[in-house]
Coordinates of C-alpha atoms in Angstrom, one line a residue:
Chain Q
M1 CA -43.5 15.6 44.8
P2 CA -41.2 17.2 42.2
S3 CA -40.0 14.9 39.5
I4 CA -38.3 14.8 36.1
L5 CA -40.5 14.3 33.0
V6 CA -39.1 13.2 29.7
I7 CA -41.4 13.9 26.8
A8 CA -41.0 11.0 24.4
E9 CA -40.9 11.2 20.6
T10 CA -42.1 8.4 18.5
R11 CA -42.1 7.5 14.8
D12 CA -43.6 4.6 13.0
G13 CA -44.5 2.9 16.2
T14 CA -41.1 3.1 17.9
V15 CA -39.5 5.3 20.5
R16 CA -36.8 7.5 18.9
P17 CA -33.2 6.8 20.0
T18 CA -32.9 10.4 21.0
T19 CA -35.7 9.9 23.5
L20 CA -33.6 7.1 25.1
E21 CA -30.6 9.5 25.3
A22 CA -32.8 12.1 27.1
L23 CA -34.2 9.4 29.4
G24 CA -30.6 8.2 30.2
E25 CA -29.7 11.8 31.2
A26 CA -33.0 12.1 33.2
R27 CA -32.2 9.0 35.1
R28 CA -28.6 10.2 35.9
L29 CA -30.0 13.5 37.1
G30 CA -32.7 11.8 39.0
E31 CA -30.1 9.9 41.0
T32 CA -28.1 13.0 41.7
L33 CA -31.0 15.1 42.6
G34 CA -33.1 12.4 44.3
L35 CA -36.0 12.8 41.9
P36 CA -38.2 10.1 40.3
V37 CA -38.3 10.1 36.5
H38 CA -41.5 9.9 34.5
A39 CA -42.2 9.9 30.8
A40 CA -44.9 11.3 28.6
L41 CA -46.2 9.6 25.5
I42 CA -48.5 11.6 23.3
G43 CA -50.1 10.4 20.1
S44 CA -52.5 7.8 18.7
G45 CA -51.9 4.0 19.3
I46 CA -48.8 4.7 21.3
T47 CA -49.8 3.3 24.7
A48 CA -47.9 0.0 24.2
L49 CA -44.7 2.0 23.8
A50 CA -44.7 2.7 27.5
A51 CA -42.9 -0.6 27.9
D52 CA -40.0 0.8 25.9
L53 CA -39.1 3.6 28.4
P54 CA -36.7 2.0 30.8
G55 CA -36.1 3.4 34.3
T56 CA -39.3 5.4 34.5
A57 CA -41.5 5.4 37.6
K58 CA -44.6 6.2 35.6
V59 CA -45.4 6.7 31.9
F60 CA -48.2 9.2 31.4
T61 CA -50.0 8.4 28.1
V62 CA -52.5 10.5 26.1
D63 CA -53.7 8.3 23.3
E64 CA -56.3 9.9 21.1
P65 CA -57.1 9.6 17.3
A66 CA -57.1 13.4 17.2
L67 CA -53.4 13.2 18.1
A68 CA -52.4 10.8 15.2
D69 CA -50.9 13.8 13.3
Y70 CA -48.4 15.7 15.3
S71 CA -49.4 19.3 15.9
S72 CA -47.2 21.6 18.0
D73 CA -50.3 23.5 19.3
S74 CA -52.3 20.5 20.4
Y75 CA -49.3 18.6 21.7
A76 CA -48.2 21.6 23.7
V77 CA -51.6 21.7 25.4
V78 CA -51.5 18.0 26.2
A79 CA -47.9 18.2 27.4
G80 CA -48.8 21.1 29.6
Q81 CA -51.5 19.0 31.2
I82 CA -49.1 16.1 31.7
V83 CA -46.6 18.4 33.4
A84 CA -49.3 19.5 35.8
E85 CA -50.5 16.0 36.5
S86 CA -47.1 14.6 37.0
G87 CA -45.9 17.4 39.3
A88 CA -42.7 17.6 37.1
D89 CA -40.5 20.5 37.9
L90 CA -37.9 19.5 35.2
V91 CA -39.0 18.6 31.7
L92 CA -36.5 17.1 29.2
L93 CA -36.8 16.6 25.5
A94 CA -34.4 15.7 22.8
A95 CA -33.5 18.8 20.7
T96 CA -34.7 17.1 17.5
A97 CA -36.7 19.1 15.0
R98 CA -39.8 18.0 16.7
G99 CA -38.4 18.5 20.2
R100 CA -37.5 22.1 19.5
D101 CA -40.9 22.6 17.8
L102 CA -42.7 21.5 20.9
A103 CA -40.3 22.9 23.6
G104 CA -40.6 26.6 22.5
R105 CA -44.3 26.4 22.5
L106 CA -44.6 24.6 25.8
A107 CA -42.2 27.0 27.4
A108 CA -44.5 29.9 26.5
L109 CA -47.6 28.0 27.5
L110 CA -46.1 27.3 31.0
G111 CA -44.2 30.6 31.3
A112 CA -41.2 28.5 31.9
G113 CA -37.5 28.9 31.3
L114 CA -36.1 26.8 28.4
A115 CA -32.4 25.8 28.0
Q116 CA -32.3 24.8 24.4
D117 CA -29.9 22.3 22.7
C118 CA -27.7 21.6 25.8
T119 CA -24.6 19.5 25.4
A120 CA -23.9 18.9 29.1
T121 CA -25.5 19.3 32.5
A122 CA -23.9 20.0 35.9
V123 CA -25.3 20.1 39.4
V124 CA -23.5 22.8 41.3
E125 CA -24.4 23.2 45.0
G126 CA -27.7 21.4 44.3
E127 CA -28.6 23.6 41.4
L128 CA -28.9 22.3 37.8
C129 CA -26.7 24.2 35.3
L130 CA -27.0 23.6 31.6
I131 CA -24.1 24.0 29.2
R132 CA -24.8 24.9 25.6
P133 CA -22.8 26.1 22.7
V134 CA -23.4 29.7 21.4
L135 CA -22.0 31.8 18.5
G136 CA -21.5 28.8 16.3
G137 CA -19.8 26.8 19.1
R138 CA -17.1 29.4 19.5
L139 CA -18.2 29.9 23.1
R140 CA -20.0 27.9 25.7
E141 CA -22.8 29.3 27.8
R142 CA -23.7 28.1 31.3
V143 CA -27.3 28.9 32.1
V144 CA -29.9 28.1 34.8
C145 CA -33.6 28.1 34.5
T146 CA -35.4 30.1 37.1
G147 CA -38.9 29.4 38.4
S148 CA -40.8 26.2 37.9
P149 CA -41.1 24.1 35.8
R150 CA -37.9 24.2 33.9
L151 CA -37.5 22.9 30.3
V152 CA -34.4 21.6 28.8
T153 CA -33.7 20.2 25.4
L154 CA -30.7 18.0 24.9
R155 CA -28.6 17.9 21.8
P156 CA -29.0 14.5 19.9
K157 CA -26.0 12.1 20.4
A158 CA -24.5 14.2 23.2
F159 CA -25.8 12.0 25.9
A160 CA -25.8 8.2 26.4
A161 CA -28.9 6.1 26.9
G162 CA -29.2 4.5 30.2
P163 CA -28.9 0.8 31.1
A164 CA -31.8 -1.7 30.7
A165 CA -34.4 -1.4 33.4
P166 CA -38.1 -2.0 33.8
A167 CA -40.4 0.7 32.6
G168 CA -42.9 2.4 34.9
E169 CA -46.6 1.7 35.0
A170 CA -48.6 3.3 32.2
V171 CA -51.0 5.9 33.4
K172 CA -53.6 6.9 30.9
L173 CA -54.7 10.5 31.1
P174 CA -58.0 11.5 29.7
V175 CA -57.6 14.8 27.8
A176 CA -60.5 16.6 26.2
L177 CA -59.4 17.7 22.8
D178 CA -61.3 19.7 20.2
P179 CA -59.9 18.5 16.8
S180 CA -61.3 21.6 15.0
G181 CA -59.2 23.7 17.4
I182 CA -55.9 22.4 15.9
K183 CA -54.2 25.2 14.0
A184 CA -51.3 23.5 12.3
A185 CA -50.3 19.8 12.0
V186 CA -47.9 17.5 10.2
R187 CA -49.9 15.8 7.5
Q188 CA -47.2 13.8 5.8
F189 CA -43.7 12.6 6.3
L190 CA -41.6 12.2 3.2
P191 CA -38.6 9.9 3.9
A192 CA -35.3 11.0 2.3
A193 CA -34.6 9.0 -0.8
G194 CA -32.3 6.1 0.2
S195 CA -29.4 8.0 1.9
L196 CA -28.8 8.2 5.6
D197 CA -29.2 11.6 7.2
V198 CA -25.9 13.2 8.1
A199 CA -27.3 14.3 11.4
E200 CA -28.2 10.7 12.4
A201 CA -25.2 8.8 10.9
D202 CA -22.4 7.4 13.1
I203 CA -19.9 7.9 10.4
V204 CA -19.8 10.9 8.0
V205 CA -17.6 11.4 5.0
S206 CA -17.8 15.1 4.0
G207 CA -16.5 17.0 1.0
G208 CA -15.7 20.7 0.4
R209 CA -14.3 23.0 -2.2
G210 CA -11.3 20.7 -2.7
V211 CA -13.6 18.0 -4.2
G212 CA -13.8 20.3 -7.2
G213 CA -17.3 19.4 -8.4
P214 CA -20.2 17.0 -8.1
E215 CA -18.4 14.2 -9.9
G216 CA -15.7 14.1 -7.2
F217 CA -18.3 13.2 -4.6
A218 CA -18.7 9.8 -6.2
L219 CA -15.4 8.9 -4.5
L220 CA -16.7 10.1 -1.2
E221 CA -19.9 8.1 -1.7
Q222 CA -17.8 5.0 -2.2
L223 CA -15.9 5.6 1.0
A224 CA -19.1 6.3 2.9
Q225 CA -20.6 3.1 1.5
V226 CA -17.7 0.9 2.6
L227 CA -17.9 2.5 6.1
G228 CA -21.7 2.4 6.3
G229 CA -21.9 6.1 6.7
A230 CA -23.5 9.2 5.2
V231 CA -22.1 11.9 2.9
G232 CA -22.0 15.5 4.0
A233 CA -20.8 18.7 2.4
S234 CA -19.4 22.0 3.4
R235 CA -21.2 25.3 2.6
A236 CA -18.8 25.9 -0.3
A237 CA -19.9 22.6 -2.0
V238 CA -23.6 23.3 -1.4
D239 CA -23.5 26.9 -2.5
S240 CA -21.7 25.8 -5.7
G241 CA -24.7 23.5 -6.3
W242 CA -22.7 20.3 -6.0
R243 CA -24.7 18.8 -3.2
P244 CA -28.2 19.5 -1.7
H245 CA -28.4 21.8 1.3
T246 CA -29.8 18.9 3.4
D247 CA -26.3 17.5 3.3
Q248 CA -24.7 20.7 4.5
V249 CA -22.7 20.4 7.7
G250 CA -21.9 23.6 9.6
Q251 CA -23.4 26.5 11.5
T252 CA -26.0 27.3 8.9
G253 CA -26.4 23.7 8.0
K254 CA -26.6 20.7 10.2
V255 CA -24.8 20.0 13.5
V256 CA -23.5 16.4 13.5
S257 CA -22.1 14.3 16.2
P258 CA -20.8 11.1 14.5
R259 CA -18.1 8.9 16.1
L260 CA -16.0 9.4 12.9
Y261 CA -16.0 12.5 10.6
I262 CA -13.8 12.4 7.6
A263 CA -13.3 15.8 6.0
C264 CA -12.1 15.7 2.4
G265 CA -11.0 18.9 0.7
I266 CA -12.5 21.0 3.4
S267 CA -10.5 24.0 4.7
G268 CA -12.2 24.1 8.1
A269 CA -13.8 27.5 8.3
M270 CA -15.1 28.4 11.8
Q271 CA -18.7 28.0 10.7
H272 CA -18.0 24.4 9.5
L273 CA -16.1 23.5 12.6
A274 CA -19.2 24.7 14.6
G275 CA -21.1 21.9 12.9
I276 CA -18.7 19.1 13.9
E277 CA -18.0 20.1 17.5
G278 CA -19.6 16.9 18.7
A279 CA -17.7 14.6 16.4
R280 CA -15.7 12.1 18.4
C281 CA -12.9 11.6 15.9
V282 CA -12.1 13.9 13.0
V283 CA -9.9 12.8 10.1
A284 CA -8.8 15.5 7.6
I285 CA -7.6 14.8 4.0
N286 CA -6.3 18.0 2.5
R287 CA -3.5 19.0 0.3
D288 CA -2.8 22.1 2.5
P289 CA -1.1 21.2 5.8
Q290 CA -1.9 24.7 7.0
A291 CA -5.6 24.4 6.5
A292 CA -7.6 25.2 9.7
I293 CA -9.2 21.7 9.6
M294 CA -5.7 20.1 10.2
Q295 CA -5.6 21.8 13.6
R296 CA -9.0 20.4 14.5
A297 CA -8.4 16.9 13.1
D298 CA -7.3 14.0 15.3
Y299 CA -5.6 12.4 12.3
A300 CA -4.6 14.0 9.0
I301 CA -3.3 13.0 5.7
A302 CA -1.8 16.1 3.9
G303 CA -2.3 14.7 0.5
D304 CA -4.4 14.7 -2.7
L305 CA -7.9 13.4 -1.8
F306 CA -8.2 11.9 -5.3
Q307 CA -5.3 9.6 -4.5
V308 CA -6.0 9.1 -0.8
V309 CA -9.7 8.4 -0.8
P310 CA -9.6 5.5 -3.3
A311 CA -6.6 4.1 -1.3
L312 CA -8.6 4.4 1.9
V313 CA -11.5 2.5 0.3
E314 CA -9.1 -0.3 -0.6
A315 CA -7.5 -0.4 2.8
L316 CA -10.9 -0.7 4.4
K317 CA -12.2 -3.6 2.2
Chain T
M1 CA -51.9 40.5 2.8
D2 CA -50.3 41.8 6.0
I3 CA -46.9 40.2 6.3
V4 CA -44.7 40.8 9.4
V5 CA -41.1 39.8 9.7
L6 CA -39.4 39.5 13.1
I7 CA -35.7 40.2 12.7
K8 CA -32.6 40.4 14.9
H9 CA -29.3 42.4 14.8
V10 CA -26.5 39.9 15.5
P11 CA -22.7 39.6 15.3
D12 CA -21.4 38.6 11.9
T13 CA -20.6 34.8 11.9
G14 CA -17.1 35.6 10.6
A15 CA -16.3 38.2 13.3
V16 CA -13.6 37.5 15.9
I17 CA -15.4 37.0 19.2
R18 CA -13.9 38.0 22.6
L19 CA -15.2 37.7 26.1
T20 CA -15.6 40.6 28.4
A21 CA -13.3 40.5 31.5
D22 CA -16.1 39.2 33.7
S23 CA -17.1 36.5 31.2
A24 CA -20.6 37.7 31.3
D25 CA -20.9 38.8 27.7
I26 CA -19.0 39.1 24.5
A27 CA -17.0 42.3 23.8
R28 CA -19.1 44.6 21.7
E29 CA -16.6 47.3 20.7
D30 CA -15.7 47.1 17.0
L31 CA -17.9 44.0 16.6
K32 CA -19.4 43.8 13.1
M33 CA -23.2 43.4 13.4
V34 CA -25.5 42.3 10.6
L35 CA -29.1 41.2 10.0
N36 CA -29.4 37.6 11.3
P37 CA -28.7 35.4 8.2
Y38 CA -31.7 33.2 8.8
D39 CA -33.9 36.4 9.0
E40 CA -32.7 37.2 5.4
Y41 CA -34.7 34.2 4.2
A42 CA -37.7 35.5 6.2
V43 CA -37.5 39.0 4.7
E44 CA -37.1 37.5 1.2
E45 CA -40.1 35.2 1.7
A46 CA -42.1 38.2 2.9
L47 CA -41.2 40.1 -0.3
L48 CA -42.1 37.1 -2.4
L49 CA -45.5 36.8 -0.7
R50 CA -46.2 40.5 -1.3
E51 CA -45.3 40.0 -5.0
R52 CA -47.7 37.1 -5.2
H53 CA -50.6 38.3 -3.0
G54 CA -50.2 42.1 -2.6
G55 CA -50.2 43.8 0.7
T56 CA -47.5 45.2 3.0
V57 CA -44.3 43.9 4.7
T58 CA -43.5 45.2 8.1
A59 CA -40.2 44.4 9.7
V60 CA -40.1 44.4 13.5
T61 CA -37.1 44.1 15.8
L62 CA -36.5 44.3 19.6
G63 CA -33.1 45.6 20.5
P64 CA -30.9 48.6 21.5
E65 CA -30.4 51.7 19.3
E66 CA -27.9 49.9 16.9
A67 CA -30.6 47.3 16.1
Q68 CA -32.2 49.8 13.8
E69 CA -29.5 48.9 11.3
A70 CA -31.2 45.5 10.9
L71 CA -34.5 47.3 10.1
R72 CA -32.7 49.5 7.6
T73 CA -31.4 46.4 5.8
A74 CA -34.9 44.9 5.7
L75 CA -36.2 48.2 4.3
A76 CA -33.5 48.4 1.8
M77 CA -34.4 44.9 0.6
G78 CA -37.9 46.1 0.1
A79 CA -39.9 46.1 3.3
D80 CA -42.6 48.8 3.5
E81 CA -42.6 49.6 7.2
A82 CA -40.3 49.1 10.2
V83 CA -41.0 49.0 13.9
H84 CA -38.4 49.1 16.6
L85 CA -39.2 47.9 20.1
I86 CA -36.8 49.8 22.2
D87 CA -36.7 50.4 26.0
A88 CA -34.2 50.0 28.8
A89 CA -36.7 47.7 30.4
F90 CA -36.2 45.2 27.5
A91 CA -32.5 44.8 28.3
G92 CA -31.3 41.4 29.3
G93 CA -34.5 39.7 28.3
D94 CA -34.4 36.0 27.3
A95 CA -36.4 34.4 24.5
L96 CA -39.6 34.3 26.7
A97 CA -39.4 38.0 27.7
T98 CA -38.6 39.0 24.2
A99 CA -41.4 37.0 22.8
R100 CA -43.8 38.6 25.2
A101 CA -42.9 42.1 24.0
L102 CA -43.0 41.0 20.3
A103 CA -46.4 39.4 20.9
A104 CA -47.7 42.6 22.5
A105 CA -46.5 44.5 19.5
L106 CA -48.1 42.0 17.1
R107 CA -51.5 42.4 18.8
R108 CA -51.4 46.0 17.4
I109 CA -50.0 45.2 14.0
P110 CA -52.3 43.4 11.5
H111 CA -50.7 40.1 10.6
D112 CA -51.8 37.3 8.2
V113 CA -48.3 35.7 8.2
I114 CA -45.5 36.2 10.7
L115 CA -42.1 35.2 9.4
C116 CA -38.7 35.0 11.1
G117 CA -35.5 33.1 10.9
K118 CA -35.2 29.7 12.4
Q119 CA -32.8 30.9 15.0
A120 CA -30.4 33.8 15.8
V121 CA -26.8 32.9 15.0
D122 CA -25.7 34.4 18.4
D123 CA -27.7 32.6 21.1
E124 CA -29.0 29.9 18.7
V125 CA -32.0 29.3 20.9
G126 CA -34.7 29.3 18.2
E127 CA -37.5 29.8 20.7
V128 CA -39.0 33.2 19.9
G129 CA -41.0 32.1 16.9
A130 CA -42.8 29.2 18.7
A131 CA -43.3 31.3 21.8
V132 CA -44.9 34.2 19.9
A133 CA -47.1 31.7 18.1
Q134 CA -48.3 30.2 21.4
M135 CA -48.8 33.6 23.0
L136 CA -50.9 34.8 20.0
G137 CA -52.8 31.5 19.9
I138 CA -51.8 30.7 16.3
G139 CA -50.2 27.8 14.5
Q140 CA -46.5 27.4 13.6
A141 CA -44.2 25.7 11.1
L142 CA -40.5 25.9 12.1
G143 CA -37.4 25.7 9.9
V144 CA -39.3 25.8 6.7
I145 CA -37.7 25.2 3.2
R146 CA -40.9 25.6 1.2
L147 CA -44.0 27.7 1.8
E148 CA -47.3 28.0 -0.1
V149 CA -50.1 30.3 1.0
E150 CA -53.6 29.9 -0.4
G151 CA -56.4 32.1 1.0
T152 CA -56.4 31.5 4.8
A153 CA -54.3 28.3 4.7
F154 CA -50.7 27.5 4.4
T155 CA -48.7 24.4 3.4
A156 CA -45.0 24.2 4.4
E157 CA -42.2 21.7 4.2
R158 CA -39.5 21.4 6.8
P159 CA -36.5 19.0 7.0
V160 CA -36.5 16.7 10.0
E161 CA -34.3 13.7 10.8
G162 CA -34.4 11.3 7.9
G163 CA -36.8 13.3 5.7
T164 CA -39.2 16.1 5.3
E165 CA -42.5 16.9 7.1
V166 CA -45.4 18.6 5.3
V167 CA -47.2 20.9 7.7
T168 CA -50.5 22.4 6.9
G169 CA -52.4 25.0 8.9
S170 CA -54.6 28.0 9.1
L171 CA -53.5 31.7 8.9
P172 CA -52.4 33.7 10.7
A173 CA -49.4 31.5 11.6
V174 CA -45.7 31.9 12.5
I175 CA -43.4 30.5 9.9
T176 CA -39.6 30.3 10.7
C177 CA -37.3 30.1 7.8
T178 CA -34.1 28.4 6.9
K179 CA -31.6 27.9 4.1
G180 CA -33.2 26.4 1.0
L181 CA -36.4 28.4 1.2
N182 CA -35.3 31.1 -1.2
E183 CA -32.3 33.2 -2.4
P184 CA -32.4 36.5 -0.5
R185 CA -32.0 39.5 -2.8
Y186 CA -29.4 42.2 -2.3
A187 CA -30.5 45.6 -1.3
S188 CA -30.7 47.9 -4.4
L189 CA -29.2 51.4 -4.4
P190 CA -32.6 53.1 -4.5
G191 CA -33.6 50.7 -1.8
L192 CA -30.7 51.8 0.4
M193 CA -31.5 55.5 -0.2
K194 CA -35.2 55.0 0.7
A195 CA -34.3 52.9 3.8
K196 CA -32.1 55.8 5.1
R197 CA -35.0 58.2 4.9
K198 CA -37.8 56.0 6.2
E199 CA -39.2 56.8 9.5
I200 CA -39.1 53.9 11.9
T201 CA -41.9 53.5 14.5
R202 CA -40.5 53.2 18.0
L203 CA -42.4 51.5 20.8
G204 CA -41.5 51.1 24.4
A205 CA -42.8 48.9 27.2
A206 CA -45.4 51.5 28.2
D207 CA -46.7 51.8 24.6
L208 CA -47.2 48.1 24.6
G209 CA -48.9 48.1 28.1
L210 CA -46.2 45.8 29.4
P211 CA -45.3 46.0 33.1
A212 CA -41.6 45.8 33.9
D213 CA -41.8 42.3 35.5
Q214 CA -43.0 40.8 32.1
V215 CA -40.0 41.9 30.1
G216 CA -36.2 42.2 30.2
R217 CA -34.3 40.6 33.0
Q218 CA -37.3 40.5 35.3
G219 CA -39.5 38.8 32.8
S220 CA -36.9 36.2 32.0
R221 CA -36.9 32.6 33.2
T222 CA -33.4 31.7 32.2
R223 CA -30.2 33.3 33.5
R224 CA -26.8 33.1 32.0
L225 CA -24.1 32.3 34.6
D226 CA -21.1 32.8 32.4
L227 CA -19.5 32.3 29.0
S228 CA -16.4 30.4 28.4
Y229 CA -14.2 29.1 25.6
P230 CA -14.6 25.5 24.7
P231 CA -11.6 23.2 25.4
V232 CA -9.0 23.8 22.7
H233 CA -8.3 20.8 20.5
S234 CA -4.7 19.8 20.5
A235 CA -3.4 19.4 17.0
G236 CA -3.7 15.8 15.9
K237 CA -1.3 13.4 14.2
V238 CA -0.3 13.9 10.6
V239 CA -0.2 10.3 9.5
G240 CA 1.3 10.9 6.1
T241 CA 1.3 13.0 2.9
D242 CA -0.1 10.5 0.3
A243 CA -2.1 7.4 -0.4
G244 CA 0.6 5.3 1.3
A245 CA -0.5 6.5 4.7
C246 CA -3.9 4.9 4.4
G247 CA -2.9 1.6 5.9
E248 CA -1.6 3.3 9.0
L249 CA -4.6 5.6 9.2
V250 CA -7.0 2.6 9.2
R251 CA -4.9 0.9 11.9
L252 CA -5.0 4.0 14.1
L253 CA -8.7 4.4 13.7
R254 CA -9.2 0.8 14.6
E255 CA -6.7 0.4 17.4
E256 CA -6.1 3.8 18.9
A257 CA -9.3 5.9 18.3
K258 CA -11.4 2.7 18.3
V259 CA -14.0 4.2 15.9
L260 CA -13.9 1.4 13.4

């Protein structure tokens, strides 16, 4: 029987929030299309996590010491076997770094269509259409996958997790793996020092050319701290060496979907706006009332950020 | 060392984009096209590897006639050879179909390291690198900001949510590149002159032994229905022009937008 399969991502013994978002969408699609939803758990010592996948009919687990280190080549082989075993005709993953790493490989292994980094789904005359941004978000593309199975990765934070529900029965699949056949694997994860990743934060305070230099970012860091958010930067600020490229928000940086994005001294070039398309609420603080960011912002203060940001910190305390 | 770079000719990210009348594609007339920015990091990394280890850098692209400009850019930066996969049969191919053609070409081109950009700035799919790696049965590291090659092994670092992953693997492998890996060099004047004169190898579907149903539209497993403009954001509220507006802004964020 055709079904929907969500390939779960785990880290440090927990299921990633992005997996729960994908599972939420899988369940909504399952209801619309009349399909059961299963999940796949791949790794070592992960079987117990099956209980943390609500609304599933079955959770297929492949739990092997050889899979302790993530490897796109071995995980793709295992995922392919789970797809076959589960009879899944639609496979969903979150479009995280790892999800995209696995999806491209799995698509080639299965000869399957992959709709990558989708921000919405639609069922039109019984057919699943995927909506995804292209050209830096300047346009939206509607695509369908042809043939079976179909692979879809979902943009993080673009979908809501589902309501609480019992998880499905865990079905352990035996998979014969040759550890010496593994071609590349993740051997280490180096957590970012202290700061919250802009791509994961619910609130982002971001700075651009108007901040004038690295010292100005201290004000933004204060604001971020009071809000419990992360500090981002425009390409101009990163290219000037004021902030690391891991903080860059925009088409050639990170795409962020916070509930609140405060842009300070950022003009709002198209490529930057591409990175904040998913932001629920945008606030702009810029001396130039004609700056492009002011059109995009939901609220704006057309003033000097060096006056406004400290006042905002005070108003929030 | 045999280094191959897979590149793509794409619209400039600053170009004004318009839809065709039938919303099936973007209007191509007068559209400025460039070497995919992420592929610049790949070409640069290839040149750095050649400086360190010796060998040749071959740039490969699949695309229509104009795509040869991307190859000329790579040659001008310093690539030694260029291969253009060009055939009417390749038209309309998605990432899967394109990867099949590239993999077929790579089976004929010696390769120790295959580099490409993390994704193309037009379709932003980022699938070709991984698909090629799977089709060739080799390892991958995607979105890399640091790469070391030692003998037949590589170590790479790539940013992920909340940190960095260190990936190790054997060569050959596909490495896709992103900002932070290096600073791409500008083409030199002698480089540009040499690039103009360089003969580019052209390969079609028949040269690669690829039947029509494996490439182009027929070989694709995704199909675009249409393109559309995203909803326009209506201009927001200018709350004030100085620090005095902060109290009102906080109130609006709490009570109206409900984001605080």
